[in-house]
Structures are given as structure tokens and as C-alpha cells.
Amino acid sequence: MSVKLTFYGAVNEIGGSKTLLQYNGTNLFLDFGKDFFGGADHFSDRLRPAAYLQIRDYLRFGNLPPMAGLYPPTQSQFLQQEFGATLDSGKVDGILLSHGHIDHFGFLPLVDVNVPLYMSAETLEVLRFFDETGEFDLRMDQRPVTVFEHDKVMHIGNCEVLPVRSDHDILGILGFIVRCGATSIIYTSDYRLHGKHPERVRTFFELMRQEKQHAKTVLLTEGTRLGFGSIDQLTENEIQELATRAVGTAAGLVLTNYYILDTDRLKVFLRVAEKTGRTMVLQPQHMLMARKFARFDSELERLIKNAEVYLARRGSGKYLAPDYRLFEQEYLVTALRATDIAAEPTKYMLQLDFSDLGELVEINPAPHTVFIQSGGEPLGQYDPNYTVLMKWVKDFRMDFYRIATPGHASELDIRDLVMRADPSVLVPMHSKAPEALNGYIKDTIALRKGMTYEF
């Protein structure tokens, strides 16, 4: 019995991971991510899919898998009429979610709430966070969710799934070994060797090597940094050292901008604040996420007890309850405001997201305020918002430091790990330069989007 894999995303692109695995009547998806630009070939921020028929529009341009069983029954009949025989009516036995980054779960709001989901406990908290903040309408309280136990095999249909802990710039990242008879499909999702837990990644790849002793192994590896050439990357300890030095130069306020789901980076700043005698000040959504992840991290739980919350002006500008979302309202009395920061700037390190840069007008920080860009948006110079950020930095005469590190393995690390695993078949994905792995494993597949491969 052969295994079929169909790749509906992460093909010659970074992001949008959606891979259908079919074996002996079992249909599983490995992640269900949204393309970083949401189908940028046909849509943009100003041209969006029809709100009432997003599924139709995304299907029309190949951004979603053509499987009726994925989508709400209320739309299935219409979709069948619209797409006819090209729409597979098969049942979906489950979606295995590797972690809580948008390019791995972002199309989940379009999936029928009855489709079973499988994930780590940490990823479940991330998805609940997005529901609570209103950023996504995931309806996690309505979905059947099974939480994986690390390294414990779970039977789903006619497949065995072994979830394996890995390391990335988010808690709860899993890779999967899916055993389908004599063939094992190994999905790495995202990984890196310069994070806090490189031993997890090495153990995962050693498991792949062992798997080959009793099965044909098909390795689906991410390759985000393939083609970059550079292996420049910092460890979290090195970032902490550099951030401490930057804060040490500050005669006034320190601003930080890290990605909200990267609690390793948050812990770096909390430690720096502790070491330099400052108070870390978080926006409500950052504190909410930190509290959720503190369940799994005792050091984070300790550190956030010393952090404060900052409330930006919203709506009326009068700090009234209707101006804020429910999770923000608990801080209406206790939160620091712009006047508090302006009164004692040397006391604080303030996390300020790009969308709240306008708060600087009220805080009016002194020249040479230190701004540490560390993984928050905008991610790089290719983003139009980066020019906007630099304009604010210049106009407020801030000292700008970019202290960050990739969340993904370098090309050298990927090559080394792949060769150690020595899979029967190599499938590079989640990359703009998958050809960089050509020649390292004899049977290496160059993917085409929407095409089905049999193993």
C-alpha cells in the first residue's frame, strides 16, 4: 500500500505549509498554514477575498486544498456546484499542527469545526490566545482537540503518529514521524540548532536515522535559510549580553520590540531588566501570552512577577473601558500610562509594538533613547513598514540596535542534519532555494504545488 503526499503550500516559498498525507483510507494534513502574503499573486491588503466566500476565492486560485471534507457543510454544497468533480469529497481524519505560527495554522478559521486537530499543549494555548485577542476567529472552544504527549505514539486511522519535540523560536514546536505500513513520513516543520534546545533537534534527526532501519523514510525538511549562504546567528545568551550592553548605554528610556510568541526573547529582556535595575513594561497582549506560556516555564513565571503592564490610549483617548478589549480592561486601574513612563524614563524598559509607535508622541522621549529591534514587526528592510520605523527612529533621535537571530537553521546545519538522517527520499520544502540540497541525498524530489507524489 503506497503513501500519497500532496503539497498545497510551502512549495518554492517560505510559509503556507499544508501537506495532505493519504494512506489506506486515512487522510491527514501536516499543518494548515496561510501563505505569508495570503495568496499575494491575486490578493493584497487592498484586494481581499470576498468575506462571505473566502473559501471559494482561495480555491479558485489554488491557495486551499480542494477537499470538501475540510470545509463547513453550509458551504460544501455550493463548493461542489462551483468546482464539481475537481473537489474531493473525502473525509479528513485530522490536522497535525506543529506549532503556533501563522504560516502553519493561519487558514484554520476556514476549516470546519468538526475536523479533529492534534497539537502540543503549548500550541493549544497559542491558538486560544489568538481567539481571546480577536486576531483570529479560530473557535477553539468548539473544536475537537487532542493534545499530544511528547514521544508517545498515537494511532490516527491507519497511521501511527510519533510527535517529537524540536526547537524553534516558539514553545511547543513538534515534528512528526508518521508511520504508514512500511513507509515513514517524517515532517520536521521548523527547527534550528542555535536555540535553547539543540539537543532536541539532534535527537529528532537521530530518530530519523533509526527509523530507516525498519522503514522507507521520506524526509520533509524545512529549508527557510537555504540559499542564504550566511551562517551568522546569535544564541539567546549572546543576545542577552548585547542587549545588556545596549541598555547600559541608555541615559533614559529603553524601548524593545520582540515577537509576541517568542518567550525566549521575552525572558532575555526580563533578565536584562533585572540585571540593570529596570522594570520591564509589557503591553496587555504580551502579558496575556506570557501568562499562558508561564504554565510551561517556571523561570518565565518568576520573571513576569516583576513586570508591569502599559496601556496605550485607544478610542476616546480617555482610558475608558469601552475603548479596550476584555482582556485589556483588567489593567485600566493598575497599568502604567504615557505620563508615568515620561516622568521616570530611566526606570523602565518598554515593549512597544510597531502599531503603537504613536505613543512616542505622548511619551516624547529624550534624544538617544535606546530602541532594540529584536524580532518584532517589521521583520526586515524588505518590509515597507521598516522605512516607516526608521523615520520614527530618526525623528526622535533614538539610538537604534537590531539584536536578533534567525528562528531557522542555517544552510550548513540543514545539510549536516539531513546527511546524518540519511533518508531514503528527501523532500525540501518551506524554501525559496530547495535546489541547495540537490546532490546530498540520492533521491531528492523537486516539488510542484498541488501535485501528488506516491511513495
PDB file of C-alpha atoms in Angstrom, residues 18-169:
ATOM      1  CA  LYS A  18      -0.289  22.435   4.031  1.00  0.00           C
ATOM      2  CA  THR A  19       0.584  18.837   3.106  1.00  0.00           C
ATOM      3  CA  LEU A  20      -2.022  16.123   2.612  1.00  0.00           C
ATOM      4  CA  LEU A  21      -0.921  12.610   3.612  1.00  0.00           C
ATOM      5  CA  GLN A  22      -3.108   9.741   2.347  1.00  0.00           C
ATOM      6  CA  TYR A  23      -2.639   6.117   3.317  1.00  0.00           C
ATOM      7  CA  ASN A  24      -5.047   3.172   3.242  1.00  0.00           C
ATOM      8  CA  GLY A  25      -8.175   5.326   3.572  1.00  0.00           C
ATOM      9  CA  THR A  26      -6.666   7.754   6.132  1.00  0.00           C
ATOM     10  CA  ASN A  27      -6.370  11.444   5.235  1.00  0.00           C
ATOM     11  CA  LEU A  28      -4.151  13.650   7.415  1.00  0.00           C
ATOM     12  CA  PHE A  29      -2.891  17.178   6.949  1.00  0.00           C
ATOM     13  CA  LEU A  30       0.547  18.193   8.167  1.00  0.00           C
ATOM     14  CA  ASP A  31      -0.131  21.792   9.237  1.00  0.00           C
ATOM     15  CA  PHE A  32      -2.656  24.125   7.649  1.00  0.00           C
ATOM     16  CA  GLY A  33      -0.805  27.391   7.252  1.00  0.00           C
ATOM     17  CA  LYS A  34      -1.575  30.589   5.456  1.00  0.00           C
ATOM     18  CA  ASP A  35       0.817  31.933   2.846  1.00  0.00           C
ATOM     19  CA  PHE A  36       2.712  34.851   4.349  1.00  0.00           C
ATOM     20  CA  PHE A  37       1.083  37.135   1.823  1.00  0.00           C
ATOM     21  CA  GLY A  38      -2.282  35.339   1.799  1.00  0.00           C
ATOM     22  CA  GLY A  39      -2.204  34.500  -1.895  1.00  0.00           C
ATOM     23  CA  ALA A  40      -0.257  37.580  -2.939  1.00  0.00           C
ATOM     24  CA  ASP A  41      -0.443  36.642  -6.621  1.00  0.00           C
ATOM     25  CA  HIS A  42      -4.113  37.577  -6.647  1.00  0.00           C
ATOM     26  CA  PHE A  43      -4.835  39.426  -3.364  1.00  0.00           C
ATOM     27  CA  SER A  44      -3.297  42.220  -1.304  1.00  0.00           C
ATOM     28  CA  ASP A  45      -4.116  44.395   1.710  1.00  0.00           C
ATOM     29  CA  ARG A  46      -6.476  46.381  -0.511  1.00  0.00           C
ATOM     30  CA  LEU A  47      -7.849  43.496  -2.600  1.00  0.00           C
ATOM     31  CA  ARG A  48      -9.149  40.701  -0.393  1.00  0.00           C
ATOM     32  CA  PRO A  49     -11.187  37.544  -0.992  1.00  0.00           C
ATOM     33  CA  ALA A  50     -14.944  38.001  -0.620  1.00  0.00           C
ATOM     34  CA  ALA A  51     -15.662  37.956   3.123  1.00  0.00           C
ATOM     35  CA  TYR A  52     -18.716  35.754   2.635  1.00  0.00           C
ATOM     36  CA  LEU A  53     -16.994  33.263   0.291  1.00  0.00           C
ATOM     37  CA  GLN A  54     -13.281  33.286   1.132  1.00  0.00           C
ATOM     38  CA  ILE A  55     -13.029  29.536   0.596  1.00  0.00           C
ATOM     39  CA  ARG A  56     -14.337  29.832  -2.963  1.00  0.00           C
ATOM     40  CA  ASP A  57     -11.892  32.591  -3.849  1.00  0.00           C
ATOM     41  CA  TYR A  58      -8.889  30.855  -2.306  1.00  0.00           C
ATOM     42  CA  LEU A  59      -9.830  27.576  -4.008  1.00  0.00           C
ATOM     43  CA  ARG A  60     -10.165  29.352  -7.319  1.00  0.00           C
ATOM     44  CA  PHE A  61      -6.510  30.411  -7.207  1.00  0.00           C
ATOM     45  CA  GLY A  62      -5.056  27.267  -5.624  1.00  0.00           C
ATOM     46  CA  ASN A  63      -4.403  28.674  -2.139  1.00  0.00           C
ATOM     47  CA  LEU A  64      -6.509  25.985  -0.416  1.00  0.00           C
ATOM     48  CA  PRO A  65      -6.773  22.197  -0.857  1.00  0.00           C
ATOM     49  CA  PRO A  66      -9.803  21.136  -2.975  1.00  0.00           C
ATOM     50  CA  MET A  67     -11.312  18.828  -0.343  1.00  0.00           C
ATOM     51  CA  ALA A  68     -14.962  19.327   0.553  1.00  0.00           C
ATOM     52  CA  GLY A  69     -14.491  17.496   3.858  1.00  0.00           C
ATOM     53  CA  LEU A  70     -12.275  20.295   5.141  1.00  0.00           C
ATOM     54  CA  TYR A  71     -14.880  22.993   4.966  1.00  0.00           C
ATOM     55  CA  PRO A  72     -18.174  23.775   6.754  1.00  0.00           C
ATOM     56  CA  PRO A  73     -21.179  21.766   5.488  1.00  0.00           C
ATOM     57  CA  THR A  74     -23.022  25.040   4.933  1.00  0.00           C
ATOM     58  CA  GLN A  75     -20.597  25.761   2.088  1.00  0.00           C
ATOM     59  CA  SER A  76     -19.935  22.218   0.851  1.00  0.00           C
ATOM     60  CA  GLN A  77     -22.964  22.038  -1.461  1.00  0.00           C
ATOM     61  CA  PHE A  78     -22.152  25.383  -3.036  1.00  0.00           C
ATOM     62  CA  LEU A  79     -18.491  24.425  -3.451  1.00  0.00           C
ATOM     63  CA  GLN A  80     -19.467  21.116  -5.081  1.00  0.00           C
ATOM     64  CA  GLN A  81     -21.634  23.005  -7.556  1.00  0.00           C
ATOM     65  CA  GLU A  82     -18.905  25.568  -8.213  1.00  0.00           C
ATOM     66  CA  PHE A  83     -15.969  23.177  -8.601  1.00  0.00           C
ATOM     67  CA  GLY A  84     -17.694  19.897  -9.490  1.00  0.00           C
ATOM     68  CA  ALA A  85     -15.529  16.811  -9.888  1.00  0.00           C
ATOM     69  CA  THR A  86     -12.338  18.727  -9.106  1.00  0.00           C
ATOM     70  CA  LEU A  87     -13.422  18.878  -5.444  1.00  0.00           C
ATOM     71  CA  ASP A  88     -12.544  15.737  -3.460  1.00  0.00           C
ATOM     72  CA  SER A  89     -15.398  14.679  -1.172  1.00  0.00           C
ATOM     73  CA  GLY A  90     -13.147  12.605   1.124  1.00  0.00           C
ATOM     74  CA  LYS A  91     -13.215  12.814   4.909  1.00  0.00           C
ATOM     75  CA  VAL A  92     -10.315  14.445   6.746  1.00  0.00           C
ATOM     76  CA  ASP A  93      -9.198  12.360   9.731  1.00  0.00           C
ATOM     77  CA  GLY A  94      -7.151  15.095  11.316  1.00  0.00           C
ATOM     78  CA  ILE A  95      -4.813  18.059  11.064  1.00  0.00           C
ATOM     79  CA  LEU A  96      -1.468  17.717  12.827  1.00  0.00           C
ATOM     80  CA  LEU A  97      -0.322  21.194  13.875  1.00  0.00           C
ATOM     81  CA  SER A  98       3.400  21.528  14.503  1.00  0.00           C
ATOM     82  CA  HIS A  99       3.334  24.939  16.213  1.00  0.00           C
ATOM     83  CA  GLY A 100       1.535  28.240  16.569  1.00  0.00           C
ATOM     84  CA  HIS A 101       2.998  30.351  13.775  1.00  0.00           C
ATOM     85  CA  ILE A 102       0.544  31.753  11.251  1.00  0.00           C
ATOM     86  CA  ASP A 103       2.234  30.164   8.255  1.00  0.00           C
ATOM     87  CA  HIS A 104       1.484  26.791   9.863  1.00  0.00           C
ATOM     88  CA  PHE A 105      -2.080  27.315  11.169  1.00  0.00           C
ATOM     89  CA  GLY A 106      -3.367  30.538   9.594  1.00  0.00           C
ATOM     90  CA  PHE A 107      -6.049  29.033   7.312  1.00  0.00           C
ATOM     91  CA  LEU A 108      -7.613  27.122  10.219  1.00  0.00           C
ATOM     92  CA  PRO A 109     -10.512  29.636  10.592  1.00  0.00           C
ATOM     93  CA  LEU A 110     -11.824  28.375   7.234  1.00  0.00           C
ATOM     94  CA  VAL A 111     -11.803  24.714   8.340  1.00  0.00           C
ATOM     95  CA  ASP A 112     -14.973  23.022   9.561  1.00  0.00           C
ATOM     96  CA  VAL A 113     -15.038  22.967  13.385  1.00  0.00           C
ATOM     97  CA  ASN A 114     -15.677  19.207  13.343  1.00  0.00           C
ATOM     98  CA  VAL A 115     -12.320  18.316  11.762  1.00  0.00           C
ATOM     99  CA  PRO A 116     -10.101  16.816  14.521  1.00  0.00           C
ATOM    100  CA  LEU A 117      -6.980  18.742  15.497  1.00  0.00           C
ATOM    101  CA  TYR A 118      -3.790  17.376  17.081  1.00  0.00           C
ATOM    102  CA  MET A 119      -1.136  19.582  18.715  1.00  0.00           C
ATOM    103  CA  SER A 120       1.019  20.215  21.774  1.00  0.00           C
ATOM    104  CA  ALA A 121      -0.397  21.793  24.931  1.00  0.00           C
ATOM    105  CA  GLU A 122       1.653  24.929  24.261  1.00  0.00           C
ATOM    106  CA  THR A 123       0.278  25.289  20.727  1.00  0.00           C
ATOM    107  CA  LEU A 124      -3.251  24.972  22.073  1.00  0.00           C
ATOM    108  CA  GLU A 125      -2.549  27.933  24.375  1.00  0.00           C
ATOM    109  CA  VAL A 126      -1.297  29.979  21.415  1.00  0.00           C
ATOM    110  CA  LEU A 127      -4.478  29.319  19.441  1.00  0.00           C
ATOM    111  CA  ARG A 128      -6.607  30.187  22.466  1.00  0.00           C
ATOM    112  CA  PHE A 129      -4.603  33.403  22.788  1.00  0.00           C
ATOM    113  CA  PHE A 130      -5.443  34.391  19.203  1.00  0.00           C
ATOM    114  CA  ASP A 131      -9.110  33.715  19.908  1.00  0.00           C
ATOM    115  CA  GLU A 132      -9.015  35.791  23.072  1.00  0.00           C
ATOM    116  CA  THR A 133      -7.294  38.765  21.451  1.00  0.00           C
ATOM    117  CA  GLY A 134      -9.606  38.600  18.434  1.00  0.00           C
ATOM    118  CA  GLU A 135      -6.777  38.389  15.923  1.00  0.00           C
ATOM    119  CA  PHE A 136      -8.215  35.136  14.529  1.00  0.00           C
ATOM    120  CA  ASP A 137     -11.674  33.602  14.752  1.00  0.00           C
ATOM    121  CA  LEU A 138     -10.432  30.085  15.488  1.00  0.00           C
ATOM    122  CA  ARG A 139     -13.343  28.997  17.755  1.00  0.00           C
ATOM    123  CA  MET A 140     -11.067  26.677  19.689  1.00  0.00           C
ATOM    124  CA  ASP A 141     -13.775  26.091  22.292  1.00  0.00           C
ATOM    125  CA  GLN A 142     -15.840  24.325  19.594  1.00  0.00           C
ATOM    126  CA  ARG A 143     -13.167  22.132  18.018  1.00  0.00           C
ATOM    127  CA  PRO A 144     -12.218  18.538  18.905  1.00  0.00           C
ATOM    128  CA  VAL A 145      -8.590  18.861  20.040  1.00  0.00           C
ATOM    129  CA  THR A 146      -6.232  16.085  21.090  1.00  0.00           C
ATOM    130  CA  VAL A 147      -3.089  17.161  22.919  1.00  0.00           C
ATOM    131  CA  PHE A 148      -0.046  15.066  22.051  1.00  0.00           C
ATOM    132  CA  GLU A 149       2.148  13.572  24.737  1.00  0.00           C
ATOM    133  CA  HIS A 150       5.764  14.035  23.718  1.00  0.00           C
ATOM    134  CA  ASP A 151       7.384  10.952  22.207  1.00  0.00           C
ATOM    135  CA  LYS A 152       4.248   8.829  22.678  1.00  0.00           C
ATOM    136  CA  VAL A 153       2.797   7.103  19.609  1.00  0.00           C
ATOM    137  CA  MET A 154      -0.819   7.891  18.748  1.00  0.00           C
ATOM    138  CA  HIS A 155      -2.944   5.897  16.309  1.00  0.00           C
ATOM    139  CA  ILE A 156      -4.965   8.010  13.879  1.00  0.00           C
ATOM    140  CA  GLY A 157      -6.873   5.975  11.325  1.00  0.00           C
ATOM    141  CA  ASN A 158      -4.448   3.514   9.766  1.00  0.00           C
ATOM    142  CA  CYS A 159      -1.378   5.565  10.668  1.00  0.00           C
ATOM    143  CA  GLU A 160       0.851   5.753  13.722  1.00  0.00           C
ATOM    144  CA  VAL A 161       1.974   9.260  14.651  1.00  0.00           C
ATOM    145  CA  LEU A 162       5.027   9.862  16.821  1.00  0.00           C
ATOM    146  CA  PRO A 163       5.229  13.527  17.914  1.00  0.00           C
ATOM    147  CA  VAL A 164       8.794  14.633  18.623  1.00  0.00           C
ATOM    148  CA  ARG A 165       9.860  17.793  20.453  1.00  0.00           C
ATOM    149  CA  SER A 166      12.105  20.120  18.472  1.00  0.00           C
ATOM    150  CA  ASP A 167      13.412  23.699  18.849  1.00  0.00           C
ATOM    151  CA  HIS A 168      12.230  26.917  17.214  1.00  0.00           C
ATOM    152  CA  ASP A 169      11.514  30.479  18.362  1.00  0.00           C
TER     153      ASP A 169
END
